[in-house]
Amino acid sequence: MRREWELEDLIECWTLDEAEFELLANKTGATRLGFALLLKFFELEARFPRREDVPRAAAEFMAGQVEVDPELFGEYRWSGSTIEYHRAQIRDFHEFRVATVGDEDKLIVWLASDICPMEMSRDRLRAALLARCRQEKIEPPTPGRIERLLSAAEAPVMAALRRRGSRSSGRVHSPVVPPG
């Protein structure tokens, strides 16, 4: 998520629509602001932010919309039942679901068969995984879990490369020795 935002970009990306305002109806103060920021961040990134991921300009812009002091964002609780309920509401609103072990297994197979043979950059693999999660409407795993999925997908490709390399390097090449 970028850190610098122009007013036009804030309006385009961080403005709540009528349906989103309905979700805020029973929320006040820090909870109202925090929920609104989670909602729009998820819409933009298809993942939930950590506190430090939320741009200050977005928090200030959103505070004006929801009529809450922007300083209250610091009081929003990032752990516990309230944020878990907020995340569930947001997933439901955007028609996403939490990834299951089966989803992760399918992602590993897809990466290993379709992506890793052509792409070995971790950044591009991660981007492909996140794009696939968005396409499938699955909340992406945590960053640590993503790294484990990428490693699991890379393992068979790397093993095949090692096998290929050992077969080709196993040939004995006789030195050319002049007669004599």
mmCIF file of C-alpha atoms in Angstrom:
data_model
loop_
_atom_site.group_PDB
_atom_site.id
_atom_site.type_symbol
_atom_site.label_atom_id
_atom_site.label_comp_id
_atom_site.label_asym_id
_atom_site.label_seq_id
_atom_site.Cartn_x
_atom_site.Cartn_y
_atom_site.Cartn_z
ATOM 1 C CA MET A 1 0.000 0.000 0.000
ATOM 2 C CA ARG A 2 1.428 3.326 -0.982
ATOM 3 C CA ARG A 3 2.086 5.935 1.700
ATOM 4 C CA GLU A 4 1.520 9.175 -0.261
ATOM 5 C CA TRP A 5 -1.983 10.023 -1.470
ATOM 6 C CA GLU A 6 -3.302 12.970 -3.475
ATOM 7 C CA LEU A 7 -6.808 14.220 -2.655
ATOM 8 C CA GLU A 8 -8.212 12.868 -5.938
ATOM 9 C CA ASP A 9 -6.839 9.412 -5.124
ATOM 10 C CA LEU A 10 -8.235 9.516 -1.599
ATOM 11 C CA ILE A 11 -11.658 10.413 -2.965
ATOM 12 C CA GLU A 12 -11.500 7.647 -5.565
ATOM 13 C CA CYS A 13 -10.173 4.884 -3.305
ATOM 14 C CA TRP A 14 -11.270 5.736 0.227
ATOM 15 C CA THR A 15 -14.802 7.122 -0.195
ATOM 16 C CA LEU A 16 -17.506 5.008 1.407
ATOM 17 C CA ASP A 17 -20.614 4.187 -0.591
ATOM 18 C CA GLU A 18 -24.160 3.811 0.739
ATOM 19 C CA ALA A 19 -23.897 0.067 1.402
ATOM 20 C CA GLU A 20 -20.626 0.575 3.279
ATOM 21 C CA PHE A 21 -22.176 3.312 5.409
ATOM 22 C CA GLU A 22 -24.949 0.869 6.349
ATOM 23 C CA LEU A 23 -22.301 -1.434 7.836
ATOM 24 C CA LEU A 24 -21.163 1.459 10.047
ATOM 25 C CA ALA A 25 -24.643 2.226 11.394
ATOM 26 C CA ASN A 26 -24.134 0.685 14.847
ATOM 27 C CA LYS A 27 -20.481 1.651 15.309
ATOM 28 C CA THR A 28 -19.080 4.729 17.045
ATOM 29 C CA GLY A 29 -15.743 6.345 17.844
ATOM 30 C CA ALA A 30 -12.543 4.369 17.304
ATOM 31 C CA THR A 31 -14.550 1.281 16.332
ATOM 32 C CA ARG A 32 -16.349 3.184 13.571
ATOM 33 C CA LEU A 33 -13.145 4.627 12.148
ATOM 34 C CA GLY A 34 -11.160 1.395 12.471
ATOM 35 C CA PHE A 35 -13.895 -0.653 10.806
ATOM 36 C CA ALA A 36 -14.229 1.829 7.925
ATOM 37 C CA LEU A 37 -10.469 1.736 7.311
ATOM 38 C CA LEU A 38 -10.365 -2.071 7.426
ATOM 39 C CA LEU A 39 -13.279 -2.200 5.002
ATOM 40 C CA LYS A 40 -11.722 0.058 2.379
ATOM 41 C CA PHE A 41 -8.214 -1.359 2.823
ATOM 42 C CA PHE A 42 -9.607 -4.855 2.216
ATOM 43 C CA GLU A 43 -11.416 -3.605 -0.876
ATOM 44 C CA LEU A 44 -8.164 -2.168 -2.234
ATOM 45 C CA GLU A 45 -5.706 -4.900 -1.239
ATOM 46 C CA ALA A 46 -7.892 -8.032 -0.722
ATOM 47 C CA ARG A 47 -6.235 -8.502 2.670
ATOM 48 C CA PHE A 48 -6.481 -6.989 6.118
ATOM 49 C CA PRO A 49 -3.902 -4.410 7.181
ATOM 50 C CA ARG A 50 -1.711 -4.202 10.209
ATOM 51 C CA ARG A 51 -2.008 -0.850 11.966
ATOM 52 C CA GLU A 52 1.167 0.447 10.320
ATOM 53 C CA ASP A 53 -0.155 -0.466 6.852
ATOM 54 C CA VAL A 54 -2.930 2.140 6.995
ATOM 55 C CA PRO A 55 -1.777 5.412 5.415
ATOM 56 C CA ARG A 56 -2.178 8.413 7.722
ATOM 57 C CA ALA A 57 -3.770 10.414 4.880
ATOM 58 C CA ALA A 58 -6.393 7.673 4.466
ATOM 59 C CA ALA A 59 -7.126 7.670 8.216
ATOM 60 C CA GLU A 60 -7.577 11.440 8.223
ATOM 61 C CA PHE A 61 -9.733 11.394 5.088
ATOM 62 C CA MET A 62 -11.878 8.552 6.423
ATOM 63 C CA ALA A 63 -12.260 10.264 9.805
ATOM 64 C CA GLY A 64 -13.922 13.193 8.068
ATOM 65 C CA GLN A 65 -16.394 10.901 6.308
ATOM 66 C CA VAL A 66 -17.395 8.971 9.418
ATOM 67 C CA GLU A 67 -17.322 12.093 11.607
ATOM 68 C CA VAL A 68 -14.790 10.767 14.092
ATOM 69 C CA ASP A 69 -11.627 12.456 15.384
ATOM 70 C CA PRO A 70 -8.704 10.941 13.415
ATOM 71 C CA GLU A 71 -6.693 10.580 16.632
ATOM 72 C CA LEU A 72 -9.177 7.907 17.749
ATOM 73 C CA PHE A 73 -7.686 5.532 15.194
ATOM 74 C CA GLY A 74 -4.864 4.972 17.689
ATOM 75 C CA GLU A 75 -7.435 3.542 20.112
ATOM 76 C CA TYR A 76 -8.783 0.918 17.698
ATOM 77 C CA ARG A 77 -8.096 -2.555 19.098
ATOM 78 C CA TRP A 78 -6.086 -4.787 16.757
ATOM 79 C CA SER A 79 -6.700 -7.994 18.661
ATOM 80 C CA GLY A 80 -9.683 -9.598 20.311
ATOM 81 C CA SER A 81 -13.247 -10.445 19.487
ATOM 82 C CA THR A 82 -14.220 -7.037 18.072
ATOM 83 C CA ILE A 83 -11.685 -7.038 15.245
ATOM 84 C CA GLU A 84 -12.407 -10.710 14.535
ATOM 85 C CA TYR A 85 -16.097 -9.833 14.190
ATOM 86 C CA HIS A 86 -15.209 -6.861 11.987
ATOM 87 C CA ARG A 87 -13.083 -9.068 9.749
ATOM 88 C CA ALA A 88 -15.921 -11.585 9.426
ATOM 89 C CA GLN A 89 -18.351 -8.796 8.487
ATOM 90 C CA ILE A 90 -15.935 -7.443 5.883
ATOM 91 C CA ARG A 91 -15.232 -10.877 4.400
ATOM 92 C CA ASP A 92 -18.965 -11.471 4.167
ATOM 93 C CA PHE A 93 -19.588 -8.046 2.598
ATOM 94 C CA HIS A 94 -16.937 -8.668 -0.069
ATOM 95 C CA GLU A 95 -17.971 -12.344 -0.441
ATOM 96 C CA PHE A 96 -14.555 -13.660 0.602
ATOM 97 C CA ARG A 97 -13.838 -16.582 2.881
ATOM 98 C CA VAL A 98 -10.994 -17.726 5.099
ATOM 99 C CA ALA A 99 -8.539 -20.062 3.361
ATOM 100 C CA THR A 100 -8.828 -23.713 4.345
ATOM 101 C CA VAL A 101 -6.053 -26.317 4.373
ATOM 102 C CA GLY A 102 -7.617 -27.668 1.166
ATOM 103 C CA ASP A 103 -7.392 -24.218 -0.436
ATOM 104 C CA GLU A 104 -3.739 -23.981 0.542
ATOM 105 C CA ASP A 105 -3.048 -27.436 -0.916
ATOM 106 C CA LYS A 106 -4.676 -26.377 -4.206
ATOM 107 C CA LEU A 107 -2.639 -23.169 -4.237
ATOM 108 C CA ILE A 108 0.581 -25.161 -3.763
ATOM 109 C CA VAL A 109 -0.290 -27.513 -6.633
ATOM 110 C CA TRP A 110 -1.243 -24.589 -8.881
ATOM 111 C CA LEU A 111 1.959 -22.700 -8.089
ATOM 112 C CA ALA A 112 4.140 -25.805 -8.517
ATOM 113 C CA SER A 113 2.585 -26.856 -11.824
ATOM 114 C CA ASP A 114 1.677 -23.564 -13.505
ATOM 115 C CA ILE A 115 3.841 -20.786 -12.060
ATOM 116 C CA CYS A 116 7.112 -22.082 -10.572
ATOM 117 C CA PRO A 117 8.332 -23.770 -13.788
ATOM 118 C CA MET A 118 8.289 -20.353 -15.469
ATOM 119 C CA GLU A 119 8.934 -17.980 -12.577
ATOM 120 C CA MET A 120 11.325 -18.302 -9.666
ATOM 121 C CA SER A 121 11.292 -14.746 -8.295
ATOM 122 C CA ARG A 122 9.832 -14.885 -4.792
ATOM 123 C CA ASP A 123 8.229 -11.457 -5.233
ATOM 124 C CA ARG A 124 6.481 -12.494 -8.444
ATOM 125 C CA LEU A 125 5.427 -15.842 -6.954
ATOM 126 C CA ARG A 126 3.973 -14.010 -3.954
ATOM 127 C CA ALA A 127 2.157 -11.575 -6.250
ATOM 128 C CA ALA A 128 0.746 -14.473 -8.293
ATOM 129 C CA LEU A 129 -0.436 -16.206 -5.117
ATOM 130 C CA LEU A 130 -2.133 -13.053 -3.832
ATOM 131 C CA ALA A 131 -3.772 -12.441 -7.209
ATOM 132 C CA ARG A 132 -5.069 -16.020 -7.245
ATOM 133 C CA CYS A 133 -6.483 -15.617 -3.730
ATOM 134 C CA ARG A 134 -8.272 -12.450 -4.844
ATOM 135 C CA GLN A 135 -9.609 -14.200 -7.952
ATOM 136 C CA GLU A 136 -10.863 -17.135 -5.849
ATOM 137 C CA LYS A 137 -12.221 -14.728 -3.194
ATOM 138 C CA ILE A 138 -10.097 -16.312 -0.491
ATOM 139 C CA GLU A 139 -8.572 -14.185 2.243
ATOM 140 C CA PRO A 140 -4.829 -14.674 1.776
ATOM 141 C CA PRO A 141 -2.873 -16.486 4.456
ATOM 142 C CA THR A 142 -0.591 -14.589 6.810
ATOM 143 C CA PRO A 143 2.802 -13.490 5.418
ATOM 144 C CA GLY A 144 4.580 -16.320 7.256
ATOM 145 C CA ARG A 145 2.111 -18.878 5.913
ATOM 146 C CA ILE A 146 2.534 -17.478 2.386
ATOM 147 C CA GLU A 147 6.300 -18.048 2.623
ATOM 148 C CA ARG A 148 5.714 -21.674 3.662
ATOM 149 C CA LEU A 149 3.293 -22.185 0.746
ATOM 150 C CA LEU A 150 5.834 -20.734 -1.682
ATOM 151 C CA SER A 151 8.551 -23.014 -0.317
ATOM 152 C CA ALA A 152 6.269 -26.037 -0.638
ATOM 153 C CA ALA A 153 5.459 -25.109 -4.252
ATOM 154 C CA GLU A 154 9.114 -24.508 -5.134
ATOM 155 C CA ALA A 155 10.366 -27.768 -3.592
ATOM 156 C CA PRO A 156 9.326 -30.186 -6.394
ATOM 157 C CA VAL A 157 10.557 -27.795 -9.083
ATOM 158 C CA MET A 158 13.923 -27.380 -7.363
ATOM 159 C CA ALA A 159 14.202 -31.165 -6.848
ATOM 160 C CA ALA A 160 13.542 -31.736 -10.565
ATOM 161 C CA LEU A 161 16.219 -29.178 -11.458
ATOM 162 C CA ARG A 162 18.702 -30.890 -9.123
ATOM 163 C CA ARG A 163 17.915 -34.292 -10.651
ATOM 164 C CA ARG A 164 18.377 -32.901 -14.155
ATOM 165 C CA GLY A 165 21.616 -31.246 -13.126
ATOM 166 C CA SER A 166 23.010 -34.391 -11.520
ATOM 167 C CA ARG A 167 22.193 -36.489 -14.621
ATOM 168 C CA SER A 168 23.952 -34.078 -16.941
ATOM 169 C CA SER A 169 26.940 -33.581 -14.642
ATOM 170 C CA GLY A 170 27.262 -37.331 -14.109
ATOM 171 C CA ARG A 171 28.719 -37.819 -17.610
ATOM 172 C CA VAL A 172 32.385 -38.524 -17.627
ATOM 173 C CA HIS A 173 34.241 -36.429 -20.106
ATOM 174 C CA SER A 174 37.610 -37.847 -21.082
ATOM 175 C CA PRO A 175 40.271 -35.274 -21.492
ATOM 176 C CA VAL A 176 41.697 -35.043 -24.946
ATOM 177 C CA VAL A 177 45.269 -36.196 -24.706
ATOM 178 C CA PRO A 178 47.493 -35.837 -27.734
ATOM 179 C CA PRO A 179 49.203 -39.062 -28.824
ATOM 180 C CA GLY A 180 52.628 -39.393 -27.961
#
